[in-house]
Amino acid sequence: MDRRRFLKNVIGGGIVAGSTVAFGNYSQLLAATVPAAPAYDLVAVRGGEPGGMFDRAMASLGGMQTFVPKGSRVVVKPNIGWDVTPERGGNTNPALVQRIIEHCLQAGAREVSVFDHTCDPWAQCYRSSGIERAVKDAGGRIVSGNNEGYYQQITVPEGRRLTEVKVHELLLEADVLINVPVLKHHSSTMLTVGMKNLMGVVWDRGYWHRNDLHQCIADFISCRRPTLTVVDAYNVMQQNGPRGVSTGDIVQMQALIVSTDPVAADAAAAKLFGLEPEAVRHIQLAAEMNLGRMDLGALSINRIRL
């Protein structure tokens, strides 16, 4: 069976839409490829441009081939939630997304797909963010996430509040998930980084908001742990998140965090933002559930300044 038969072009040969995937046990398909242990638990880079910082981070982790086996299907999940331009910091930096896709394809990935379940109208978000153009330029596949028909129900065995969830079907067949959040303020959770960014792969976000948002965020990581979390902290929105009001909300930090541990990545991002990790409740909860580590002092960290 051709597992890609559900994909079809819907506009301009670029945006792809999904339909039902003919698989039975969706939970089994959420088991991610487990890479070899990298040299560091976390890499933090400061002082460069997004692509160059990612190059240095990956070199210190053994290269993208450490995480992306040849022939694998990769999903790259940036934040594309808002109809704002890159300098506003509401979405992931498109230059970073482009470089990640290039690394994946150079490592031998069969295909690299990119999508988000956006908050503003999806086609405008994809264009205004610059991410649609970046994905196409890199040779990736930009995919729609705006229709409930693309989402399939799965169970969350370790979930405390979130026990079932509809996830985008691309996630069900992905060998590798690379989560690429932008670090920014959030009015509901204080901070949005990697774990919260994965709300963009599910259909009913409203349920999370109504049923202990922080616990649902932590619960979902027990269902699908990203192969890598790459935190874009180039332009950081320090107020009025998650959409922001103007460039006055932004501080240019020129930083990047990369880790195989989603909790550690969020904890390091919280520190960069000026918060203690335990102040962000879903980070604390995920650590308590043994889904990752937030004690940065116990981690092997490579700090690089360009």
PDB file of C-alpha atoms in Angstrom:
ATOM      1  CA  MET A   1       0.000   0.000   0.000  1.00  0.00           C
ATOM      2  CA  ASP A   2       1.261   3.486  -0.900  1.00  0.00           C
ATOM      3  CA  ARG A   3       1.221   5.325   2.407  1.00  0.00           C
ATOM      4  CA  ARG A   4       1.417   8.673   0.594  1.00  0.00           C
ATOM      5  CA  ARG A   5      -1.694   8.172  -1.528  1.00  0.00           C
ATOM      6  CA  PHE A   6      -3.719  10.435   0.765  1.00  0.00           C
ATOM      7  CA  LEU A   7      -1.696  13.495  -0.241  1.00  0.00           C
ATOM      8  CA  LYS A   8      -2.785  15.681  -3.131  1.00  0.00           C
ATOM      9  CA  ASN A   9      -1.894  19.148  -4.380  1.00  0.00           C
ATOM     10  CA  VAL A  10      -4.564  21.755  -3.792  1.00  0.00           C
ATOM     11  CA  ILE A  11      -3.005  25.058  -4.828  1.00  0.00           C
ATOM     12  CA  GLY A  12      -0.083  26.051  -6.954  1.00  0.00           C
ATOM     13  CA  GLY A  13       1.700  22.728  -6.646  1.00  0.00           C
ATOM     14  CA  GLY A  14       2.766  23.683  -3.147  1.00  0.00           C
ATOM     15  CA  ILE A  15       0.185  23.267  -0.388  1.00  0.00           C
ATOM     16  CA  VAL A  16      -0.812  19.669   0.302  1.00  0.00           C
ATOM     17  CA  ALA A  17      -4.015  18.424   1.935  1.00  0.00           C
ATOM     18  CA  GLY A  18      -4.732  15.122   3.644  1.00  0.00           C
ATOM     19  CA  SER A  19      -7.572  12.633   3.781  1.00  0.00           C
ATOM     20  CA  THR A  20      -8.202   9.547   5.889  1.00  0.00           C
ATOM     21  CA  VAL A  21      -5.244   7.214   6.455  1.00  0.00           C
ATOM     22  CA  ALA A  22      -6.139   3.525   6.217  1.00  0.00           C
ATOM     23  CA  PHE A  23      -4.411   2.411   9.399  1.00  0.00           C
ATOM     24  CA  GLY A  24      -5.939   0.666  12.380  1.00  0.00           C
ATOM     25  CA  ASN A  25      -3.704   1.100  15.419  1.00  0.00           C
ATOM     26  CA  TYR A  26      -2.884   4.810  15.445  1.00  0.00           C
ATOM     27  CA  SER A  27      -1.168   4.750  18.835  1.00  0.00           C
ATOM     28  CA  GLN A  28       1.514   2.361  17.592  1.00  0.00           C
ATOM     29  CA  LEU A  29       2.302   4.722  14.738  1.00  0.00           C
ATOM     30  CA  LEU A  30       3.181   7.473  17.178  1.00  0.00           C
ATOM     31  CA  ALA A  31       6.308   5.636  18.302  1.00  0.00           C
ATOM     32  CA  ALA A  32       9.159   7.861  17.166  1.00  0.00           C
ATOM     33  CA  THR A  33      12.475   6.747  15.722  1.00  0.00           C
ATOM     34  CA  VAL A  34      14.934   6.561  18.625  1.00  0.00           C
ATOM     35  CA  PRO A  35      18.332   8.016  17.676  1.00  0.00           C
ATOM     36  CA  ALA A  36      21.652   7.144  19.222  1.00  0.00           C
ATOM     37  CA  ALA A  37      22.526   9.162  22.329  1.00  0.00           C
ATOM     38  CA  PRO A  38      24.064  12.489  21.221  1.00  0.00           C
ATOM     39  CA  ALA A  39      27.223  13.963  22.681  1.00  0.00           C
ATOM     40  CA  TYR A  40      25.272  16.578  24.679  1.00  0.00           C
ATOM     41  CA  ASP A  41      21.875  16.696  26.354  1.00  0.00           C
ATOM     42  CA  LEU A  42      21.347  20.215  25.075  1.00  0.00           C
ATOM     43  CA  VAL A  43      23.086  22.764  22.863  1.00  0.00           C
ATOM     44  CA  ALA A  44      22.584  26.515  23.315  1.00  0.00           C
ATOM     45  CA  VAL A  45      23.905  28.921  20.662  1.00  0.00           C
ATOM     46  CA  ARG A  46      23.948  32.714  20.770  1.00  0.00           C
ATOM     47  CA  GLY A  47      25.044  35.561  18.572  1.00  0.00           C
ATOM     48  CA  GLY A  48      24.459  34.344  15.030  1.00  0.00           C
ATOM     49  CA  GLU A  49      21.829  34.139  12.333  1.00  0.00           C
ATOM     50  CA  PRO A  50      19.224  31.345  12.535  1.00  0.00           C
ATOM     51  CA  GLY A  51      20.719  29.090   9.865  1.00  0.00           C
ATOM     52  CA  GLY A  52      24.285  29.491  11.056  1.00  0.00           C
ATOM     53  CA  MET A  53      23.349  28.818  14.667  1.00  0.00           C
ATOM     54  CA  PHE A  54      21.550  25.639  13.631  1.00  0.00           C
ATOM     55  CA  ASP A  55      24.575  24.509  11.609  1.00  0.00           C
ATOM     56  CA  ARG A  56      26.797  24.841  14.669  1.00  0.00           C
ATOM     57  CA  ALA A  57      24.321  23.118  16.973  1.00  0.00           C
ATOM     58  CA  MET A  58      23.941  20.126  14.674  1.00  0.00           C
ATOM     59  CA  ALA A  59      27.673  19.799  14.138  1.00  0.00           C
ATOM     60  CA  SER A  60      28.129  19.465  17.897  1.00  0.00           C
ATOM     61  CA  LEU A  61      25.394  16.790  18.021  1.00  0.00           C
ATOM     62  CA  GLY A  62      26.936  14.657  15.291  1.00  0.00           C
ATOM     63  CA  GLY A  63      24.971  16.014  12.338  1.00  0.00           C
ATOM     64  CA  MET A  64      21.382  15.550  11.236  1.00  0.00           C
ATOM     65  CA  GLN A  65      22.118  11.999  10.073  1.00  0.00           C
ATOM     66  CA  THR A  66      22.270  11.109  13.785  1.00  0.00           C
ATOM     67  CA  PHE A  67      18.532  11.799  14.002  1.00  0.00           C
ATOM     68  CA  VAL A  68      17.192  11.333  10.463  1.00  0.00           C
ATOM     69  CA  PRO A  69      17.761   7.857   8.978  1.00  0.00           C
ATOM     70  CA  LYS A  70      18.023   7.595   5.208  1.00  0.00           C
ATOM     71  CA  GLY A  71      14.626   7.092   3.614  1.00  0.00           C
ATOM     72  CA  SER A  72      12.713   8.394   6.632  1.00  0.00           C
ATOM     73  CA  ARG A  73       9.593  10.524   6.581  1.00  0.00           C
ATOM     74  CA  VAL A  74      10.113  13.697   8.566  1.00  0.00           C
ATOM     75  CA  VAL A  75       7.574  16.143   9.978  1.00  0.00           C
ATOM     76  CA  VAL A  76       8.906  19.582  10.880  1.00  0.00           C
ATOM     77  CA  LYS A  77       6.437  21.425  13.135  1.00  0.00           C
ATOM     78  CA  PRO A  78       7.077  25.170  13.407  1.00  0.00           C
ATOM     79  CA  ASN A  79       4.715  27.745  14.844  1.00  0.00           C
ATOM     80  CA  ILE A  80       2.796  29.185  11.853  1.00  0.00           C
ATOM     81  CA  GLY A  81      -0.248  30.159  13.873  1.00  0.00           C
ATOM     82  CA  TRP A  82      -0.484  33.848  13.126  1.00  0.00           C
ATOM     83  CA  ASP A  83      -0.946  36.122  10.121  1.00  0.00           C
ATOM     84  CA  VAL A  84       2.087  38.264  10.940  1.00  0.00           C
ATOM     85  CA  THR A  85       5.441  38.884   9.267  1.00  0.00           C
ATOM     86  CA  PRO A  86       8.707  37.379  10.598  1.00  0.00           C
ATOM     87  CA  GLU A  87       9.959  40.494  12.396  1.00  0.00           C
ATOM     88  CA  ARG A  88       6.877  40.373  14.654  1.00  0.00           C
ATOM     89  CA  GLY A  89       8.124  37.165  16.325  1.00  0.00           C
ATOM     90  CA  GLY A  90       4.720  35.476  16.401  1.00  0.00           C
ATOM     91  CA  ASN A  91       5.849  32.551  14.252  1.00  0.00           C
ATOM     92  CA  THR A  92       9.024  30.518  13.887  1.00  0.00           C
ATOM     93  CA  ASN A  93      11.767  32.216  11.872  1.00  0.00           C
ATOM     94  CA  PRO A  94      11.459  31.011   8.243  1.00  0.00           C
ATOM     95  CA  ALA A  95      15.232  30.961   7.743  1.00  0.00           C
ATOM     96  CA  LEU A  96      15.525  28.426  10.557  1.00  0.00           C
ATOM     97  CA  VAL A  97      12.756  26.251   9.099  1.00  0.00           C
ATOM     98  CA  GLN A  98      14.443  26.305   5.701  1.00  0.00           C
ATOM     99  CA  ARG A  99      17.814  25.272   7.111  1.00  0.00           C
ATOM    100  CA  ILE A 100      16.309  22.396   9.106  1.00  0.00           C
ATOM    101  CA  ILE A 101      14.614  21.018   5.993  1.00  0.00           C
ATOM    102  CA  GLU A 102      17.873  21.288   4.050  1.00  0.00           C
ATOM    103  CA  HIS A 103      19.713  19.343   6.753  1.00  0.00           C
ATOM    104  CA  CYS A 104      17.039  16.630   6.749  1.00  0.00           C
ATOM    105  CA  LEU A 105      17.154  16.184   2.976  1.00  0.00           C
ATOM    106  CA  GLN A 106      20.944  16.169   2.961  1.00  0.00           C
ATOM    107  CA  ALA A 107      20.808  13.415   5.593  1.00  0.00           C
ATOM    108  CA  GLY A 108      18.742  11.331   3.183  1.00  0.00           C
ATOM    109  CA  ALA A 109      15.152  11.908   4.292  1.00  0.00           C
ATOM    110  CA  ARG A 110      12.609  10.608   1.791  1.00  0.00           C
ATOM    111  CA  GLU A 111      10.449  13.660   2.336  1.00  0.00           C
ATOM    112  CA  VAL A 112      10.020  16.512   4.784  1.00  0.00           C
ATOM    113  CA  SER A 113       6.507  17.799   5.499  1.00  0.00           C
ATOM    114  CA  VAL A 114       5.640  21.008   7.351  1.00  0.00           C
ATOM    115  CA  PHE A 115       2.255  22.042   8.758  1.00  0.00           C
ATOM    116  CA  ASP A 116       0.435  23.781  11.592  1.00  0.00           C
ATOM    117  CA  HIS A 117      -3.169  24.000  12.750  1.00  0.00           C
ATOM    118  CA  THR A 118      -3.226  27.772  12.659  1.00  0.00           C
ATOM    119  CA  CYS A 119      -5.184  30.273  14.740  1.00  0.00           C
ATOM    120  CA  ASP A 120      -5.545  32.940  12.042  1.00  0.00           C
ATOM    121  CA  PRO A 121      -6.666  31.863   8.520  1.00  0.00           C
ATOM    122  CA  TRP A 122      -4.168  29.221   7.445  1.00  0.00           C
ATOM    123  CA  ALA A 123      -3.327  30.340   3.894  1.00  0.00           C
ATOM    124  CA  GLN A 124      -2.565  33.872   5.084  1.00  0.00           C
ATOM    125  CA  CYS A 125      -0.469  32.585   7.989  1.00  0.00           C
ATOM    126  CA  TYR A 126       1.576  30.366   5.682  1.00  0.00           C
ATOM    127  CA  ARG A 127       2.286  33.284   3.327  1.00  0.00           C
ATOM    128  CA  SER A 128       2.785  36.135   5.808  1.00  0.00           C
ATOM    129  CA  SER A 129       5.106  34.109   8.051  1.00  0.00           C
ATOM    130  CA  GLY A 130       7.453  33.461   5.130  1.00  0.00           C
ATOM    131  CA  ILE A 131       7.372  29.763   5.996  1.00  0.00           C
ATOM    132  CA  GLU A 132       5.496  28.594   2.900  1.00  0.00           C
ATOM    133  CA  ARG A 133       8.149  30.158   0.676  1.00  0.00           C
ATOM    134  CA  ALA A 134      10.990  28.829   2.865  1.00  0.00           C
ATOM    135  CA  VAL A 135       9.630  25.268   2.743  1.00  0.00           C
ATOM    136  CA  LYS A 136       9.293  25.310  -1.045  1.00  0.00           C
ATOM    137  CA  ASP A 137      12.754  26.818  -1.504  1.00  0.00           C
ATOM    138  CA  ALA A 138      14.268  24.083   0.658  1.00  0.00           C
ATOM    139  CA  GLY A 139      12.530  21.270  -1.230  1.00  0.00           C
ATOM    140  CA  GLY A 140      10.058  20.399   1.514  1.00  0.00           C
ATOM    141  CA  ARG A 141       6.300  19.853   1.411  1.00  0.00           C
ATOM    142  CA  ILE A 142       3.998  22.448   2.938  1.00  0.00           C
ATOM    143  CA  VAL A 143       0.786  20.813   4.157  1.00  0.00           C
ATOM    144  CA  SER A 144      -2.620  22.089   5.202  1.00  0.00           C
ATOM    145  CA  GLY A 145      -3.873  21.532   8.756  1.00  0.00           C
ATOM    146  CA  ASN A 146      -7.204  23.333   8.569  1.00  0.00           C
ATOM    147  CA  ASN A 147      -9.717  20.476   8.133  1.00  0.00           C
ATOM    148  CA  GLU A 148     -10.907  18.047  10.794  1.00  0.00           C
ATOM    149  CA  GLY A 149     -10.864  15.282   8.198  1.00  0.00           C
ATOM    150  CA  TYR A 150      -7.059  15.284   8.327  1.00  0.00           C
ATOM    151  CA  TYR A 151      -7.089  14.287  12.010  1.00  0.00           C
ATOM    152  CA  GLN A 152      -7.396  10.818  13.537  1.00  0.00           C
ATOM    153  CA  GLN A 153      -8.363   9.851  17.091  1.00  0.00           C
ATOM    154  CA  ILE A 154      -5.701   8.211  19.258  1.00  0.00           C
ATOM    155  CA  THR A 155      -5.414   7.336  22.935  1.00  0.00           C
ATOM    156  CA  VAL A 156      -2.984   8.936  25.356  1.00  0.00           C
ATOM    157  CA  PRO A 157      -2.184   6.003  27.695  1.00  0.00           C
ATOM    158  CA  GLU A 158      -0.291   8.063  30.283  1.00  0.00           C
ATOM    159  CA  GLY A 159      -2.596  11.067  30.123  1.00  0.00           C
ATOM    160  CA  ARG A 160      -4.029  12.376  33.368  1.00  0.00           C
ATOM    161  CA  ARG A 161      -6.539  14.799  31.828  1.00  0.00           C
ATOM    162  CA  LEU A 162      -5.919  14.214  28.122  1.00  0.00           C
ATOM    163  CA  THR A 163      -6.765  10.566  27.441  1.00  0.00           C
ATOM    164  CA  GLU A 164      -7.858  10.842  23.792  1.00  0.00           C
ATOM    165  CA  VAL A 165      -6.918  13.332  21.109  1.00  0.00           C
ATOM    166  CA  LYS A 166      -7.264  13.850  17.364  1.00  0.00           C
ATOM    167  CA  VAL A 167      -3.857  14.318  15.722  1.00  0.00           C
ATOM    168  CA  HIS A 168      -2.950  15.214  12.149  1.00  0.00           C
ATOM    169  CA  GLU A 169      -2.501  12.062  10.083  1.00  0.00           C
ATOM    170  CA  LEU A 170       0.988  13.087   8.963  1.00  0.00           C
ATOM    171  CA  LEU A 171       2.132  12.530  12.522  1.00  0.00           C
ATOM    172  CA  LEU A 172       0.834   8.972  12.404  1.00  0.00           C
ATOM    173  CA  GLU A 173       3.237   7.952   9.682  1.00  0.00           C
ATOM    174  CA  ALA A 174       6.223  10.162  10.506  1.00  0.00           C
ATOM    175  CA  ASP A 175       9.476   8.416  11.382  1.00  0.00           C
ATOM    176  CA  VAL A 176      10.948  11.651  12.742  1.00  0.00           C
ATOM    177  CA  LEU A 177       9.272  14.661  14.387  1.00  0.00           C
ATOM    178  CA  ILE A 178      11.272  17.871  14.674  1.00  0.00           C
ATOM    179  CA  ASN A 179       9.460  20.420  16.816  1.00  0.00           C
ATOM    180  CA  VAL A 180      10.493  24.020  16.031  1.00  0.00           C
ATOM    181  CA  PRO A 181       8.725  26.454  18.365  1.00  0.00           C
ATOM    182  CA  VAL A 182       9.369  30.145  18.707  1.00  0.00           C
ATOM    183  CA  LEU A 183      10.017  31.309  22.269  1.00  0.00           C
ATOM    184  CA  LYS A 184       7.476  33.925  23.350  1.00  0.00           C
ATOM    185  CA  HIS A 185       5.139  35.181  26.042  1.00  0.00           C
ATOM    186  CA  HIS A 186       1.713  33.579  26.283  1.00  0.00           C
ATOM    187  CA  SER A 187      -1.286  35.054  28.085  1.00  0.00           C
ATOM    188  CA  SER A 188      -2.627  31.654  29.226  1.00  0.00           C
ATOM    189  CA  THR A 189       0.554  29.747  30.119  1.00  0.00           C
ATOM    190  CA  MET A 190       3.099  32.533  30.773  1.00  0.00           C
ATOM    191  CA  LEU A 191       5.331  31.049  28.091  1.00  0.00           C
ATOM    192  CA  THR A 192       4.991  29.066  24.900  1.00  0.00           C
ATOM    193  CA  VAL A 193       7.881  26.911  23.728  1.00  0.00           C
ATOM    194  CA  GLY A 194       8.140  23.320  22.524  1.00  0.00           C
ATOM    195  CA  MET A 195       5.565  21.337  24.443  1.00  0.00           C
ATOM    196  CA  LYS A 196       2.857  23.936  23.903  1.00  0.00           C
ATOM    197  CA  ASN A 197       3.793  24.247  20.223  1.00  0.00           C
ATOM    198  CA  LEU A 198       2.555  20.679  19.745  1.00  0.00           C
ATOM    199  CA  MET A 199      -0.994  21.931  20.260  1.00  0.00           C
ATOM    200  CA  GLY A 200      -0.680  22.762  16.567  1.00  0.00           C
ATOM    201  CA  VAL A 201      -0.753  19.057  15.602  1.00  0.00           C
ATOM    202  CA  VAL A 202      -4.158  18.416  17.234  1.00  0.00           C
ATOM    203  CA  TRP A 203      -7.685  19.386  16.204  1.00  0.00           C
ATOM    204  CA  ASP A 204      -9.589  20.319  19.384  1.00  0.00           C
ATOM    205  CA  ARG A 205      -7.397  22.773  21.269  1.00  0.00           C
ATOM    206  CA  GLY A 206     -10.456  24.132  23.022  1.00  0.00           C
ATOM    207  CA  TYR A 207     -10.741  20.929  25.051  1.00  0.00           C
ATOM    208  CA  TRP A 208      -7.233  21.520  26.412  1.00  0.00           C
ATOM    209  CA  HIS A 209      -8.108  25.049  27.484  1.00  0.00           C
ATOM    210  CA  ARG A 210     -11.247  23.837  29.260  1.00  0.00           C
ATOM    211  CA  ASN A 211      -9.636  20.868  31.020  1.00  0.00           C
ATOM    212  CA  ASP A 212      -6.427  22.010  32.743  1.00  0.00           C
ATOM    213  CA  LEU A 213      -4.337  23.365  29.879  1.00  0.00           C
ATOM    214  CA  HIS A 214      -0.983  22.775  31.577  1.00  0.00           C
ATOM    215  CA  GLN A 215      -1.745  19.135  32.373  1.00  0.00           C
ATOM    216  CA  CYS A 216      -2.966  18.466  28.829  1.00  0.00           C
ATOM    217  CA  ILE A 217       0.248  19.940  27.412  1.00  0.00           C
ATOM    218  CA  ALA A 218       2.310  17.619  29.597  1.00  0.00           C
ATOM    219  CA  ASP A 219       0.065  14.636  28.857  1.00  0.00           C
ATOM    220  CA  PHE A 220       0.526  14.928  25.108  1.00  0.00           C
ATOM    221  CA  ILE A 221       4.323  14.591  25.340  1.00  0.00           C
ATOM    222  CA  SER A 222       3.771  11.112  26.783  1.00  0.00           C
ATOM    223  CA  CYS A 223       2.041  10.275  23.512  1.00  0.00           C
ATOM    224  CA  ARG A 224       4.649  11.536  21.025  1.00  0.00           C
ATOM    225  CA  ARG A 225       8.081  12.714  22.072  1.00  0.00           C
ATOM    226  CA  PRO A 226       9.803  14.820  19.403  1.00  0.00           C
ATOM    227  CA  THR A 227      13.051  13.457  18.008  1.00  0.00           C
ATOM    228  CA  LEU A 228      14.448  16.975  18.347  1.00  0.00           C
ATOM    229  CA  THR A 229      13.164  20.214  19.816  1.00  0.00           C
ATOM    230  CA  VAL A 230      14.718  23.280  18.166  1.00  0.00           C
ATOM    231  CA  VAL A 231      13.777  26.502  19.967  1.00  0.00           C
ATOM    232  CA  ASP A 232      13.869  29.668  17.879  1.00  0.00           C
ATOM    233  CA  ALA A 233      14.867  32.472  20.232  1.00  0.00           C
ATOM    234  CA  TYR A 234      16.080  34.943  17.615  1.00  0.00           C
ATOM    235  CA  ASN A 235      13.248  37.463  17.961  1.00  0.00           C
ATOM    236  CA  VAL A 236      11.588  36.873  21.333  1.00  0.00           C
ATOM    237  CA  MET A 237       8.143  38.303  22.103  1.00  0.00           C
ATOM    238  CA  GLN A 238       8.291  39.379  25.736  1.00  0.00           C
ATOM    239  CA  GLN A 239       4.738  40.711  26.069  1.00  0.00           C
ATOM    240  CA  ASN A 240       1.307  40.583  24.433  1.00  0.00           C
ATOM    241  CA  GLY A 241       1.745  36.974  23.350  1.00  0.00           C
ATOM    242  CA  PRO A 242       0.946  34.785  21.647  1.00  0.00           C
ATOM    243  CA  ARG A 243       0.119  37.034  18.675  1.00  0.00           C
ATOM    244  CA  GLY A 244       1.754  40.264  19.738  1.00  0.00           C
ATOM    245  CA  VAL A 245       0.796  43.828  18.881  1.00  0.00           C
ATOM    246  CA  SER A 246       3.873  45.293  17.192  1.00  0.00           C
ATOM    247  CA  THR A 247       7.642  44.989  16.898  1.00  0.00           C
ATOM    248  CA  GLY A 248       7.747  46.855  20.215  1.00  0.00           C
ATOM    249  CA  ASP A 249       6.948  43.531  21.880  1.00  0.00           C
ATOM    250  CA  ILE A 250      10.172  41.995  20.533  1.00  0.00           C
ATOM    251  CA  VAL A 251      13.669  41.671  21.962  1.00  0.00           C
ATOM    252  CA  GLN A 252      16.280  40.348  19.566  1.00  0.00           C
ATOM    253  CA  MET A 253      18.140  37.658  21.541  1.00  0.00           C
ATOM    254  CA  GLN A 254      19.773  35.864  18.577  1.00  0.00           C
ATOM    255  CA  ALA A 255      19.679  32.523  20.384  1.00  0.00           C
ATOM    256  CA  LEU A 256      18.880  28.890  19.601  1.00  0.00           C
ATOM    257  CA  ILE A 257      18.323  25.835  21.821  1.00  0.00           C
ATOM    258  CA  VAL A 258      18.438  22.243  20.541  1.00  0.00           C
ATOM    259  CA  SER A 259      17.740  19.085  22.564  1.00  0.00           C
ATOM    260  CA  THR A 260      16.371  15.565  22.290  1.00  0.00           C
ATOM    261  CA  ASP A 261      14.675  16.207  25.650  1.00  0.00           C
ATOM    262  CA  PRO A 262      11.554  18.367  25.176  1.00  0.00           C
ATOM    263  CA  VAL A 263      11.339  19.224  28.868  1.00  0.00           C
ATOM    264  CA  ALA A 264      14.984  20.297  29.033  1.00  0.00           C
ATOM    265  CA  ALA A 265      14.546  22.434  25.912  1.00  0.00           C
ATOM    266  CA  ASP A 266      11.564  24.233  27.446  1.00  0.00           C
ATOM    267  CA  ALA A 267      13.353  24.615  30.786  1.00  0.00           C
ATOM    268  CA  ALA A 268      16.375  26.220  29.114  1.00  0.00           C
ATOM    269  CA  ALA A 269      14.095  28.489  27.099  1.00  0.00           C
ATOM    270  CA  ALA A 270      12.305  29.568  30.285  1.00  0.00           C
ATOM    271  CA  LYS A 271      15.629  30.536  31.832  1.00  0.00           C
ATOM    272  CA  LEU A 272      16.543  32.492  28.700  1.00  0.00           C
ATOM    273  CA  PHE A 273      13.199  34.292  28.965  1.00  0.00           C
ATOM    274  CA  GLY A 274      13.926  35.154  32.601  1.00  0.00           C
ATOM    275  CA  LEU A 275      11.712  32.578  34.336  1.00  0.00           C
ATOM    276  CA  GLU A 276      12.541  29.619  36.514  1.00  0.00           C
ATOM    277  CA  PRO A 277      11.357  26.415  34.803  1.00  0.00           C
ATOM    278  CA  GLU A 278       9.163  25.415  37.743  1.00  0.00           C
ATOM    279  CA  ALA A 279       7.257  28.710  37.355  1.00  0.00           C
ATOM    280  CA  VAL A 280       5.806  27.350  34.104  1.00  0.00           C
ATOM    281  CA  ARG A 281       3.437  24.685  35.362  1.00  0.00           C
ATOM    282  CA  HIS A 282       3.440  22.351  32.348  1.00  0.00           C
ATOM    283  CA  ILE A 283       7.249  22.145  32.515  1.00  0.00           C
ATOM    284  CA  GLN A 284       7.012  21.174  36.183  1.00  0.00           C
ATOM    285  CA  LEU A 285       4.267  18.637  35.455  1.00  0.00           C
ATOM    286  CA  ALA A 286       6.150  17.013  32.573  1.00  0.00           C
ATOM    287  CA  ALA A 287       9.238  16.643  34.755  1.00  0.00           C
ATOM    288  CA  GLU A 288       7.146  15.088  37.544  1.00  0.00           C
ATOM    289  CA  MET A 289       5.752  12.615  34.994  1.00  0.00           C
ATOM    290  CA  ASN A 290       9.339  11.636  34.062  1.00  0.00           C
ATOM    291  CA  LEU A 291       8.864  12.846  30.505  1.00  0.00           C
ATOM    292  CA  GLY A 292      12.136  14.780  30.593  1.00  0.00           C
ATOM    293  CA  ARG A 293      14.427  16.745  32.870  1.00  0.00           C
ATOM    294  CA  MET A 294      14.163  20.362  33.919  1.00  0.00           C
ATOM    295  CA  ASP A 295      17.191  20.366  36.248  1.00  0.00           C
ATOM    296  CA  LEU A 296      19.614  22.054  33.869  1.00  0.00           C
ATOM    297  CA  GLY A 297      22.475  21.677  36.316  1.00  0.00           C
ATOM    298  CA  ALA A 298      22.331  17.913  35.855  1.00  0.00           C
ATOM    299  CA  LEU A 299      22.594  18.108  32.060  1.00  0.00           C
ATOM    300  CA  SER A 300      25.550  18.089  29.705  1.00  0.00           C
ATOM    301  CA  ILE A 301      25.172  21.410  27.880  1.00  0.00           C
ATOM    302  CA  ASN A 302      27.287  22.751  25.033  1.00  0.00           C
ATOM    303  CA  ARG A 303      27.162  26.547  25.101  1.00  0.00           C
ATOM    304  CA  ILE A 304      28.328  28.156  21.872  1.00  0.00           C
ATOM    305  CA  ARG A 305      28.763  31.860  21.193  1.00  0.00           C
ATOM    306  CA  LEU A 306      29.228  33.032  17.606  1.00  0.00           C
TER     307      LEU A 306
END
